[in-house]
Each structure stands twice: as C-alpha cells, then as structure tokens.
mmCIF file of C-alpha atoms in Angstrom:
data_model
loop_
_atom_site.group_PDB
_atom_site.id
_atom_site.type_symbol
_atom_site.label_atom_id
_atom_site.label_comp_id
_atom_site.label_asym_id
_atom_site.label_seq_id
_atom_site.Cartn_x
_atom_site.Cartn_y
_atom_site.Cartn_z
ATOM 1 C CA UNK A 91 203.125 -77.373 200.429
ATOM 2 C CA UNK A 92 204.814 -74.997 202.634
ATOM 3 C CA UNK A 93 205.200 -71.270 202.714
ATOM 4 C CA UNK A 94 206.010 -68.333 204.981
ATOM 5 C CA UNK A 95 204.649 -64.774 204.988
ATOM 6 C CA UNK A 96 204.295 -61.814 207.234
ATOM 7 C CA UNK A 97 201.264 -62.077 209.774
ATOM 8 C CA UNK A 98 200.590 -58.124 209.512
ATOM 9 C CA UNK A 99 200.429 -58.454 205.841
ATOM 10 C CA UNK A 100 198.043 -61.537 205.837
ATOM 11 C CA UNK A 101 195.775 -60.122 208.543
ATOM 12 C CA UNK A 102 195.421 -56.871 206.564
ATOM 13 C CA UNK A 103 194.652 -58.668 203.337
ATOM 14 C CA UNK A 104 192.184 -61.124 204.729
ATOM 15 C CA UNK A 105 189.875 -58.519 206.527
ATOM 16 C CA UNK A 106 189.767 -56.581 203.240
ATOM 17 C CA UNK A 107 188.825 -59.521 201.177
ATOM 18 C CA UNK A 108 186.245 -60.832 203.840
ATOM 19 C CA UNK A 109 184.117 -57.888 202.842
ATOM 20 C CA UNK A 110 183.328 -59.664 199.584
ATOM 21 C CA UNK A 111 182.153 -62.969 201.262
ATOM 22 C CA UNK A 112 178.411 -63.156 201.912
ATOM 23 C CA UNK A 113 176.594 -64.441 205.064
ATOM 24 C CA UNK A 114 174.404 -66.635 202.814
ATOM 25 C CA UNK A 115 176.345 -68.446 200.063
ATOM 26 C CA UNK A 116 174.789 -70.458 197.249
ATOM 27 C CA UNK A 117 178.038 -72.715 197.625
ATOM 28 C CA UNK A 118 179.503 -73.823 200.847
ATOM 29 C CA UNK A 119 182.993 -73.115 199.480
ATOM 30 C CA UNK A 120 182.178 -69.580 199.060
ATOM 31 C CA UNK A 121 182.720 -69.273 202.887
ATOM 32 C CA UNK A 122 186.439 -69.814 202.154
ATOM 33 C CA UNK A 123 189.361 -67.861 201.205
ATOM 34 C CA UNK A 124 191.400 -69.723 198.167
ATOM 35 C CA UNK A 125 195.177 -69.696 198.590
ATOM 36 C CA UNK A 126 197.190 -70.362 195.619
ATOM 37 C CA UNK A 127 201.084 -70.027 195.422
ATOM 38 C CA UNK A 128 202.994 -69.187 192.399
ATOM 39 C CA UNK A 129 206.699 -68.766 192.911
ATOM 40 C CA UNK A 130 207.204 -66.357 195.818
ATOM 41 C CA UNK A 131 203.663 -64.992 195.595
ATOM 42 C CA UNK A 132 200.530 -65.930 197.214
ATOM 43 C CA UNK A 133 197.286 -65.173 195.636
ATOM 44 C CA UNK A 134 194.146 -64.926 197.953
ATOM 45 C CA UNK A 135 190.774 -64.722 196.574
ATOM 46 C CA UNK A 136 187.349 -64.320 197.980
ATOM 47 C CA UNK A 137 184.120 -64.550 196.177
ATOM 48 C CA UNK A 138 180.242 -64.484 196.644
ATOM 49 C CA UNK A 139 179.765 -65.774 192.973
ATOM 50 C CA UNK A 140 178.749 -62.452 191.610
ATOM 51 C CA UNK A 141 182.034 -60.558 192.983
ATOM 52 C CA UNK A 142 185.466 -61.912 193.298
ATOM 53 C CA UNK A 143 188.464 -60.048 194.721
ATOM 54 C CA UNK A 144 191.937 -61.256 194.460
ATOM 55 C CA UNK A 145 195.191 -59.767 195.988
ATOM 56 C CA UNK A 146 198.757 -60.837 196.614
ATOM 57 C CA UNK A 147 201.323 -61.134 199.191
ATOM 58 C CA UNK A 148 205.134 -61.623 198.747
ATOM 59 C CA UNK A 149 206.342 -64.865 200.432
ATOM 60 C CA UNK A 150 209.597 -65.358 202.359
ATOM 61 C CA UNK A 151 209.791 -68.955 201.001
ATOM 62 C CA UNK A 152 207.574 -71.319 199.251
ATOM 63 C CA UNK A 153 208.535 -74.962 198.289
ATOM 64 C CA UNK A 154 205.817 -75.830 195.444
ATOM 65 C CA UNK A 155 202.994 -74.109 193.524
ATOM 66 C CA UNK A 156 199.840 -75.379 194.826
ATOM 67 C CA UNK A 157 196.439 -74.228 196.206
ATOM 68 C CA UNK A 158 193.652 -74.923 198.873
ATOM 69 C CA UNK A 159 190.724 -73.146 200.299
ATOM 70 C CA UNK A 160 190.126 -72.421 204.060
ATOM 71 C CA UNK A 161 187.213 -71.187 206.074
ATOM 72 C CA UNK A 162 187.139 -67.498 206.438
ATOM 73 C CA UNK A 163 185.941 -67.035 210.087
ATOM 74 C CA UNK A 164 188.316 -69.258 211.734
ATOM 75 C CA UNK A 165 191.398 -68.183 209.906
ATOM 76 C CA UNK A 166 190.504 -64.425 210.589
ATOM 77 C CA UNK A 167 189.946 -65.053 214.331
ATOM 78 C CA UNK A 168 193.254 -66.803 214.525
ATOM 79 C CA UNK A 169 195.466 -64.179 212.839
ATOM 80 C CA UNK A 170 193.840 -60.897 213.836
ATOM 81 C CA UNK A 171 195.684 -60.883 217.272
ATOM 82 C CA UNK A 172 199.233 -61.508 216.086
ATOM 83 C CA UNK A 173 201.869 -59.018 216.338
ATOM 84 C CA UNK A 174 204.171 -58.710 213.383
ATOM 85 C CA UNK A 175 206.040 -62.043 212.969
ATOM 86 C CA UNK A 176 206.460 -64.692 210.310
ATOM 87 C CA UNK A 177 203.858 -67.294 209.909
ATOM 88 C CA UNK A 178 204.539 -70.623 208.255
ATOM 89 C CA UNK A 179 201.705 -72.708 206.664
ATOM 90 C CA UNK A 180 202.324 -76.306 206.134
ATOM 91 C CA UNK A 181 199.347 -77.658 204.097
ATOM 92 C CA UNK A 182 198.766 -81.608 203.810
ATOM 93 C CA UNK A 183 195.932 -81.895 201.160
ATOM 94 C CA UNK A 184 195.857 -85.637 202.002
ATOM 95 C CA UNK A 185 194.717 -85.297 205.530
ATOM 96 C CA UNK A 186 192.973 -81.975 204.741
ATOM 97 C CA UNK A 187 194.849 -79.952 207.294
ATOM 98 C CA UNK A 188 196.795 -77.007 207.357
ATOM 99 C CA UNK A 189 199.191 -76.262 210.262
ATOM 100 C CA UNK A 190 200.020 -72.662 210.905
ATOM 101 C CA UNK A 191 203.268 -72.318 213.047
ATOM 102 C CA UNK A 192 204.318 -68.858 214.608
ATOM 103 C CA UNK A 193 206.714 -67.747 217.290
ATOM 104 C CA UNK A 194 205.349 -69.520 220.397
ATOM 105 C CA UNK A 195 203.302 -72.119 219.089
ATOM 106 C CA UNK A 196 200.935 -73.462 216.122
ATOM 107 C CA UNK A 197 197.375 -74.368 215.366
ATOM 108 C CA UNK A 198 195.573 -76.472 212.736
ATOM 109 C CA UNK A 199 192.552 -75.634 210.701
ATOM 110 C CA UNK A 200 190.903 -78.000 207.989
ATOM 111 C CA UNK A 201 191.184 -77.150 204.399
ATOM 112 C CA UNK A 202 189.341 -78.127 201.145
ATOM 113 C CA UNK A 203 190.307 -78.628 197.655
ATOM 114 C CA UNK A 204 190.613 -75.361 195.545
ATOM 115 C CA UNK A 205 189.765 -77.445 192.542
ATOM 116 C CA UNK A 206 185.692 -76.899 193.314
ATOM 117 C CA UNK A 207 186.175 -73.154 194.001
ATOM 118 C CA UNK A 208 184.286 -71.127 191.290
ATOM 119 C CA UNK A 209 186.261 -69.682 188.356
ATOM 120 C CA UNK A 210 185.856 -65.872 188.011
ATOM 121 C CA UNK A 211 184.202 -64.675 184.773
ATOM 122 C CA UNK A 212 186.429 -63.297 182.145
ATOM 123 C CA UNK A 213 186.211 -59.984 180.503
ATOM 124 C CA UNK A 214 185.453 -60.104 176.839
ATOM 125 C CA UNK A 215 188.286 -59.216 174.535
ATOM 126 C CA UNK A 216 186.193 -56.304 173.133
ATOM 127 C CA UNK A 217 186.177 -54.216 176.290
ATOM 128 C CA UNK A 218 186.402 -50.599 177.347
ATOM 129 C CA UNK A 219 188.934 -49.289 179.723
ATOM 130 C CA UNK A 220 189.461 -46.038 181.764
ATOM 131 C CA UNK A 221 191.809 -44.938 184.190
ATOM 132 C CA UNK A 222 191.381 -42.489 186.998
ATOM 133 C CA UNK A 223 193.230 -41.701 190.350
ATOM 134 C CA UNK A 224 192.346 -43.690 193.543
ATOM 135 C CA UNK A 225 191.322 -40.824 195.438
ATOM 136 C CA UNK A 226 189.016 -39.438 192.597
ATOM 137 C CA UNK A 227 187.053 -42.489 192.216
ATOM 138 C CA UNK A 228 186.673 -43.110 196.020
ATOM 139 C CA UNK A 229 185.360 -39.543 196.374
ATOM 140 C CA UNK A 230 182.831 -39.962 193.498
ATOM 141 C CA UNK A 231 181.568 -43.372 194.649
ATOM 142 C CA UNK A 232 181.073 -42.243 198.329
ATOM 143 C CA UNK A 233 179.246 -39.329 197.091
ATOM 144 C CA UNK A 234 177.035 -41.306 194.845
ATOM 145 C CA UNK A 235 176.207 -44.168 197.443
ATOM 146 C CA UNK A 236 173.974 -41.788 199.315
ATOM 147 C CA UNK A 237 171.492 -41.560 196.360
ATOM 148 C CA UNK A 238 171.295 -45.165 195.512
ATOM 149 C CA UNK A 239 168.045 -46.913 195.692
ATOM 150 C CA UNK A 240 166.580 -49.947 197.279
ATOM 151 C CA UNK A 241 164.102 -50.832 194.417
ATOM 152 C CA UNK A 242 163.331 -54.363 193.601
ATOM 153 C CA UNK A 243 161.136 -53.188 190.653
ATOM 154 C CA UNK A 244 163.909 -51.072 189.071
ATOM 155 C CA UNK A 245 167.290 -52.824 189.969
ATOM 156 C CA UNK A 246 169.326 -50.535 187.638
ATOM 157 C CA UNK A 247 168.701 -47.581 190.337
ATOM 158 C CA UNK A 248 170.507 -49.809 193.049
ATOM 159 C CA UNK A 249 173.694 -49.154 191.585
ATOM 160 C CA UNK A 250 176.240 -46.344 190.477
ATOM 161 C CA UNK A 251 176.095 -45.541 186.825
ATOM 162 C CA UNK A 252 179.239 -44.747 184.955
ATOM 163 C CA UNK A 253 178.577 -42.967 181.542
ATOM 164 C CA UNK A 254 181.783 -42.228 179.322
ATOM 165 C CA UNK A 255 181.651 -40.272 176.268
ATOM 166 C CA UNK A 256 183.993 -38.560 173.939
ATOM 167 C CA UNK A 257 183.441 -35.339 176.225
ATOM 168 C CA UNK A 258 183.673 -36.500 179.690
ATOM 169 C CA UNK A 259 183.055 -39.149 182.209
ATOM 170 C CA UNK A 260 179.800 -38.899 184.379
ATOM 171 C CA UNK A 261 179.254 -40.865 187.539
ATOM 172 C CA UNK A 262 175.536 -40.780 188.771
ATOM 173 C CA UNK A 263 173.303 -42.346 191.076
ATOM 174 C CA UNK A 264 169.539 -41.532 192.008
ATOM 175 C CA UNK A 265 166.739 -43.137 194.129
ATOM 176 C CA UNK A 266 163.930 -40.903 192.547
ATOM 177 C CA UNK A 267 164.322 -38.305 195.502
ATOM 178 C CA UNK A 268 168.162 -37.640 195.310
ATOM 179 C CA UNK A 269 170.282 -37.415 192.472
ATOM 180 C CA UNK A 270 174.083 -37.156 192.354
ATOM 181 C CA UNK A 271 175.857 -36.123 189.081
ATOM 182 C CA UNK A 272 179.514 -35.870 188.803
ATOM 183 C CA UNK A 273 181.128 -34.874 185.542
ATOM 184 C CA UNK A 274 185.024 -35.339 184.978
ATOM 185 C CA UNK A 275 186.188 -33.564 182.046
ATOM 186 C CA UNK A 276 189.675 -35.021 181.737
ATOM 187 C CA UNK A 277 188.352 -38.635 181.416
ATOM 188 C CA UNK A 278 186.870 -39.699 178.245
ATOM 189 C CA UNK A 279 186.596 -42.253 175.655
ATOM 190 C CA UNK A 280 186.412 -42.128 171.773
ATOM 191 C CA UNK A 281 183.407 -44.655 171.844
ATOM 192 C CA UNK A 282 180.538 -43.896 174.161
ATOM 193 C CA UNK A 283 179.962 -46.725 176.753
ATOM 194 C CA UNK A 284 178.357 -47.222 180.008
ATOM 195 C CA UNK A 285 178.195 -49.533 183.125
ATOM 196 C CA UNK A 286 176.062 -49.833 186.274
ATOM 197 C CA UNK A 287 178.259 -50.838 189.392
ATOM 198 C CA UNK A 288 176.206 -52.642 191.942
ATOM 199 C CA UNK A 289 175.954 -51.182 195.552
ATOM 200 C CA UNK A 290 178.105 -54.040 196.959
ATOM 201 C CA UNK A 291 181.491 -53.722 194.828
ATOM 202 C CA UNK A 292 180.844 -49.907 194.981
ATOM 203 C CA UNK A 293 180.937 -49.973 198.835
ATOM 204 C CA UNK A 294 184.031 -52.379 198.835
ATOM 205 C CA UNK A 295 185.969 -49.966 196.566
ATOM 206 C CA UNK A 296 184.896 -47.024 198.776
ATOM 207 C CA UNK A 297 186.353 -48.534 201.878
ATOM 208 C CA UNK A 298 189.602 -50.082 200.062
ATOM 209 C CA UNK A 299 190.627 -47.377 197.846
ATOM 210 C CA UNK A 300 193.546 -45.217 198.849
ATOM 211 C CA UNK A 301 193.058 -41.604 198.998
ATOM 212 C CA UNK A 302 195.992 -40.777 196.676
ATOM 213 C CA UNK A 303 197.090 -40.537 193.073
ATOM 214 C CA UNK A 304 197.527 -44.446 192.484
ATOM 215 C CA UNK A 305 195.890 -45.256 189.215
ATOM 216 C CA UNK A 306 192.861 -47.262 189.216
ATOM 217 C CA UNK A 307 191.891 -49.174 185.948
ATOM 218 C CA UNK A 308 188.388 -50.178 185.076
ATOM 219 C CA UNK A 309 187.968 -52.600 182.304
ATOM 220 C CA UNK A 310 184.391 -53.573 181.463
ATOM 221 C CA UNK A 311 182.226 -55.294 178.802
ATOM 222 C CA UNK A 312 178.340 -55.613 178.815
ATOM 223 C CA UNK A 313 178.228 -58.126 181.687
ATOM 224 C CA UNK A 314 181.239 -57.727 183.864
ATOM 225 C CA UNK A 315 183.778 -55.227 185.165
ATOM 226 C CA UNK A 316 187.375 -55.610 186.377
ATOM 227 C CA UNK A 317 188.763 -52.980 188.672
ATOM 228 C CA UNK A 318 192.543 -53.108 189.276
ATOM 229 C CA UNK A 319 194.458 -51.053 191.924
ATOM 230 C CA UNK A 320 197.706 -51.809 193.469
ATOM 231 C CA UNK A 321 198.208 -55.492 194.120
ATOM 232 C CA UNK A 322 194.433 -55.987 193.989
ATOM 233 C CA UNK A 323 191.904 -57.082 191.377
ATOM 234 C CA UNK A 324 188.046 -56.791 191.812
ATOM 235 C CA UNK A 325 185.853 -58.551 189.425
ATOM 236 C CA UNK A 326 182.226 -57.984 189.610
ATOM 237 C CA UNK A 327 178.923 -58.700 187.702
ATOM 238 C CA UNK A 328 177.201 -55.592 186.357
ATOM 239 C CA UNK A 329 173.602 -54.507 186.751
ATOM 240 C CA UNK A 330 171.973 -55.257 183.441
ATOM 241 C CA UNK A 331 169.394 -52.676 182.066
ATOM 242 C CA UNK A 332 169.006 -49.164 180.908
ATOM 243 C CA UNK A 333 169.675 -46.388 183.326
ATOM 244 C CA UNK A 334 166.961 -43.648 183.342
ATOM 245 C CA UNK A 335 167.713 -40.302 181.478
ATOM 246 C CA UNK A 336 169.228 -38.562 184.579
ATOM 247 C CA UNK A 337 169.729 -35.319 182.578
ATOM 248 C CA UNK A 338 166.107 -34.840 181.892
ATOM 249 C CA UNK A 339 165.143 -34.417 185.438
ATOM 250 C CA UNK A 340 167.894 -31.706 186.368
ATOM 251 C CA UNK A 341 166.249 -28.182 186.125
ATOM 252 C CA UNK A 342 168.224 -25.819 183.869
ATOM 253 C CA UNK A 343 166.414 -22.514 185.200
ATOM 254 C CA UNK A 344 166.584 -22.388 188.942
ATOM 255 C CA UNK A 345 167.459 -18.749 188.981
ATOM 256 C CA UNK A 346 167.048 -18.168 192.673
ATOM 257 C CA UNK A 347 170.415 -18.833 194.225
ATOM 258 C CA UNK A 348 170.936 -19.251 198.095
ATOM 259 C CA UNK A 349 174.755 -19.105 199.152
ATOM 260 C CA UNK A 350 175.503 -20.198 202.543
ATOM 261 C CA UNK A 351 178.425 -21.545 204.473
ATOM 262 C CA UNK A 352 178.287 -25.476 204.436
ATOM 263 C CA UNK A 353 179.280 -26.270 207.969
ATOM 264 C CA UNK A 354 177.040 -23.578 209.437
ATOM 265 C CA UNK A 355 173.954 -25.021 207.581
ATOM 266 C CA UNK A 356 174.964 -28.571 208.474
ATOM 267 C CA UNK A 357 175.060 -27.756 212.114
ATOM 268 C CA UNK A 358 171.766 -25.887 211.998
ATOM 269 C CA UNK A 359 170.075 -28.910 210.378
ATOM 270 C CA UNK A 360 171.467 -31.266 212.828
ATOM 271 C CA UNK A 361 170.184 -29.225 215.721
ATOM 272 C CA UNK A 362 166.504 -28.789 214.309
ATOM 273 C CA UNK A 363 166.259 -32.115 212.728
ATOM 274 C CA UNK A 364 165.578 -34.059 216.132
ATOM 275 C CA UNK A 365 162.312 -31.813 216.311
ATOM 276 C CA UNK A 366 160.853 -33.008 213.108
ATOM 277 C CA UNK A 367 158.305 -35.513 212.817
ATOM 278 C CA UNK A 368 159.936 -39.142 212.533
ATOM 279 C CA UNK A 369 157.651 -39.946 209.604
ATOM 280 C CA UNK A 370 158.594 -37.122 207.481
ATOM 281 C CA UNK A 371 162.045 -35.396 208.568
ATOM 282 C CA UNK A 372 160.492 -32.422 207.252
ATOM 283 C CA UNK A 373 162.603 -29.148 207.729
ATOM 284 C CA UNK A 374 161.090 -25.890 206.336
ATOM 285 C CA UNK A 375 163.394 -23.545 204.631
ATOM 286 C CA UNK A 376 162.329 -20.030 204.990
ATOM 287 C CA UNK A 377 164.531 -17.857 202.912
ATOM 288 C CA UNK A 378 164.183 -13.825 202.975
ATOM 289 C CA UNK A 379 166.876 -11.332 202.036
ATOM 290 C CA UNK A 380 169.925 -12.300 203.996
ATOM 291 C CA UNK A 381 168.315 -14.689 206.466
ATOM 292 C CA UNK A 382 167.744 -18.398 206.455
ATOM 293 C CA UNK A 383 165.323 -19.593 208.829
ATOM 294 C CA UNK A 384 165.031 -23.531 209.326
ATOM 295 C CA UNK A 385 161.791 -24.813 211.016
ATOM 296 C CA UNK A 386 161.006 -28.191 212.347
ATOM 297 C CA UNK A 387 157.952 -29.481 214.077
ATOM 298 C CA UNK A 388 156.225 -32.464 215.372
ATOM 299 C CA UNK A 389 152.733 -31.711 216.731
ATOM 300 C CA UNK A 390 151.900 -35.088 217.762
ATOM 301 C CA UNK A 391 154.712 -34.623 220.467
ATOM 302 C CA UNK A 392 154.482 -30.950 220.935
ATOM 303 C CA UNK A 393 158.123 -30.579 219.616
ATOM 304 C CA UNK A 394 159.252 -27.398 217.622
ATOM 305 C CA UNK A 395 162.617 -25.815 216.690
ATOM 306 C CA UNK A 396 163.756 -22.860 214.843
ATOM 307 C CA UNK A 397 166.946 -21.464 213.875
ATOM 308 C CA UNK A 398 168.198 -18.455 211.904
ATOM 309 C CA UNK A 399 171.383 -18.098 209.845
ATOM 310 C CA UNK A 400 173.226 -15.690 207.720
ATOM 311 C CA UNK A 401 173.134 -16.423 203.958
ATOM 312 C CA UNK A 402 173.205 -14.356 200.505
ATOM 313 C CA UNK A 403 169.997 -14.768 198.343
ATOM 314 C CA UNK A 404 169.085 -13.223 195.144
ATOM 315 C CA UNK A 405 165.501 -14.190 194.701
ATOM 316 C CA UNK A 406 161.980 -13.454 196.008
ATOM 317 C CA UNK A 407 161.155 -14.482 199.395
ATOM 318 C CA UNK A 408 160.427 -18.436 199.550
ATOM 319 C CA UNK A 409 159.339 -21.295 201.852
ATOM 320 C CA UNK A 410 160.297 -24.925 200.566
ATOM 321 C CA UNK A 411 160.442 -28.177 202.294
ATOM 322 C CA UNK A 412 163.029 -30.775 202.374
ATOM 323 C CA UNK A 413 163.731 -34.026 203.914
ATOM 324 C CA UNK A 414 166.182 -33.058 206.585
ATOM 325 C CA UNK A 415 168.117 -36.318 206.806
ATOM 326 C CA UNK A 416 168.665 -36.331 202.858
ATOM 327 C CA UNK A 417 169.715 -32.776 203.093
ATOM 328 C CA UNK A 418 172.362 -33.668 205.748
ATOM 329 C CA UNK A 419 173.585 -36.505 203.628
ATOM 330 C CA UNK A 420 174.177 -34.035 200.791
ATOM 331 C CA UNK A 421 176.280 -31.664 202.773
ATOM 332 C CA UNK A 422 178.176 -34.373 204.323
ATOM 333 C CA UNK A 423 179.120 -35.541 200.760
ATOM 334 C CA UNK A 424 180.772 -32.191 200.005
ATOM 335 C CA UNK A 425 184.095 -31.049 201.548
ATOM 336 C CA UNK A 426 183.935 -27.447 200.316
ATOM 337 C CA UNK A 427 183.698 -24.473 202.659
ATOM 338 C CA UNK A 428 180.316 -22.943 200.823
ATOM 339 C CA UNK A 429 177.539 -24.113 198.740
ATOM 340 C CA UNK A 430 174.931 -22.620 196.532
ATOM 341 C CA UNK A 431 171.266 -23.841 196.634
ATOM 342 C CA UNK A 432 169.618 -23.252 193.232
ATOM 343 C CA UNK A 433 165.941 -23.079 193.571
ATOM 344 C CA UNK A 434 162.783 -22.127 191.197
ATOM 345 C CA UNK A 435 159.878 -22.472 193.397
ATOM 346 C CA UNK A 436 158.546 -24.783 196.240
ATOM 347 C CA UNK A 437 157.247 -27.314 194.017
ATOM 348 C CA UNK A 438 160.406 -27.845 191.948
ATOM 349 C CA UNK A 439 163.660 -29.772 192.672
ATOM 350 C CA UNK A 440 166.660 -27.860 194.404
ATOM 351 C CA UNK A 441 170.060 -28.194 193.333
ATOM 352 C CA UNK A 442 173.032 -28.054 195.750
ATOM 353 C CA UNK A 443 176.394 -27.442 194.291
ATOM 354 C CA UNK A 444 179.792 -26.377 195.816
ATOM 355 C CA UNK A 445 180.458 -22.704 195.307
ATOM 356 C CA UNK A 446 183.786 -23.680 193.643
ATOM 357 C CA UNK A 447 184.067 -26.541 191.762
ATOM 358 C CA UNK A 448 187.408 -28.438 191.662
ATOM 359 C CA UNK A 449 189.461 -28.470 188.302
ATOM 360 C CA UNK A 450 187.993 -30.548 185.600
ATOM 361 C CA UNK A 451 184.950 -31.513 187.496
ATOM 362 C CA UNK A 452 181.376 -30.477 187.633
ATOM 363 C CA UNK A 453 179.415 -31.915 190.708
ATOM 364 C CA UNK A 454 175.712 -31.317 191.540
ATOM 365 C CA UNK A 455 173.324 -32.873 193.986
ATOM 366 C CA UNK A 456 169.521 -32.703 193.210
ATOM 367 C CA UNK A 457 166.825 -33.052 196.114
ATOM 368 C CA UNK A 458 163.070 -33.155 195.354
ATOM 369 C CA UNK A 459 161.077 -30.836 197.831
ATOM 370 C CA UNK A 460 158.338 -31.997 200.371
ATOM 371 C CA UNK A 461 154.699 -30.432 200.394
ATOM 372 C CA UNK A 462 154.155 -27.983 202.862
ATOM 373 C CA UNK A 463 150.959 -27.363 204.837
ATOM 374 C CA UNK A 464 150.745 -23.391 205.191
#
C-alpha cells in the first residue's frame, strides 16, 4: 500500500495520540500506532487497552484501503524534526517493512499486522449523550483534576464524576480533603445519568481540547464513554462504582465571608509557604476586620513568615489553618479577579467561590481545615 500526507499534520497527530500509549503494555502491539486507510483518509489509533483514541488525516493520494501497525517511539523520533513537506509511506506487508520517503531521503521501519490490534469496545445502543463546548469542558476538567485522589481502596474517587439531571450537569471531584463542584445549568437531560471518568482520559482531554466553542459530544453507557471532538474520538472505560454523596459534605451555613483579591492572596501564599513545615504545609489565616494575616512556621528549622493583606470580612475575628499548597491549587484553578472565602468556624470546611459566577454556572471549591496548636 502507498499513501502521501503532510509531515506537520502527521507529527501533530502522533504526539497527541502518544499520550494514550502506556509505558507498560499488557500486549506488545499496544506500543504501536495502528494506521488504516479508507479512500483518501488515514485513520490513526493508539490504545492502552482501557483507552483508545482515533484521529484522521486527509491524504494527498492513496492506492488501496489497508492497515498496519508501527512502533510509536521510532516513528515519533523520525518525524518530529521534519519541516513541512509531503511524506510518502510505502508499506510491504509481506516483508513487514514500511519505507517513508521525504524530499531529501528515506528511511524504513518494521511493521506488524493490524489484525491482532485490539478492537475498541462499542457503546451500547441504549446510551446517554450530552454536548458542551470544548472550552467549557476543558475548564471544568482542569479545575477538577487538582482534587482527584490516589486511593486504591476507593477507586471511584480517583476520577472526575459527571452527574447529569433534568436540572443541570454537575462535574465533581474530591480526594476527601478538597472538593470541586461545577454546576452547568444550560446542560441537562430528561433522565438522570452519571459517569466516572478516569484521571488518564480526563488529563488527555484537558491537554487536547481547544479553548473555543467547538462542540464536544460525550456518549456513555454503564461501562464506556466515547468523547468526540473535531476529527478525534476518544473511547475510554469508565470507573465502576457509586460516587460519594458530595452534596452532603458541603456546608450550607458558612455565614462568615472573606472577600479578597485572588492574585494578591495567591502571591502572599506563595511567599509564606516556603517557611511552613514540609510535612504539613500549614498556613494560618488570621482574619480580623479588614486585615488578613498569613502565618507560616517551621520550628524545626527556625523559619517563620508573616504577611498581611487588605480584605473585606463580615464575621467575628477568626484563626483557621489550611494546607497552603492545596489553597494555591484552588486559587490557580480560578481565573476571576476576586474570590469569597465562606467560613463557619476553625473546625469546619471553608468554601472558596468566585465573587462573580460565570453565566449559567455555579462553581465552588471546598477545603478542609487543619488543626491549629494555639
């Protein structure tokens, strides 16, 4: 078989697909890309047995519909340095070699039969489908990934939970200490349904989705989900299990509200955090009137830091401790100018929300406090 395509298009697609391939594969052929031609379209697939991604490239010419598999590292190294030019693939399945011809030379690589490449699972006929913009999905997944767990005993908490109802779509993640909940009111479904997307496909989507209004379609049954965007399709196995009742842990009566500039607080936390204990990362928030004081200390190495910043606060004076690096992750996940920190008392979870929510959205992040030694 013989076909010609753009070197830049091929390189771009291969590096995106390579994120699916695992370093430790259950089958040797899963270290390969699978190439399949159909008319003047090339379909390229990468898989790790649980996740499979397929994308397409338009061909300049193609002589026959056929397929083969080729090892990913060798091909990636070969094509990554090419300037834009046509590449011609000539595959000889009898000799199990593909010759790749470019403007000033050629090289050859071994190939394998695509017949033994695993076939991706199919979505059941009875499935739920939702659509949302690429930018919206990317933003929500990015925000949730910082709160996913690494818990072997509770694998459901290692993923991102999508909960769709007749009222709204909720995208949630929690590791037991942090919780992120995103409600999107203009995406809903007549029948309630849910899925738990594993961290790997969620990370792939975060890195690949464009920050624009391109529509992304998510179709899922009780075992698998298919995410389609542009000319790419990601098929992934879902995490099986019942997600915790996340609404039950969100306080409903945190009456003390701290209003502060997000960038100012973020900068102050980054400056004091290096002085906190490496084991706890504890930063003390002392709030009194219009002043927020951040304190960090590591008595083992005689390190302390204090910084004060202006704020608006409507409650009684309070001291509450938070894990500094977790708070930084929360603030980095927002792009708003100001945030509200809703508090009840030093022993109860704090809620961080943007001072002004985006249209048709309700986003909050919860962080459990740390014990203070007064």
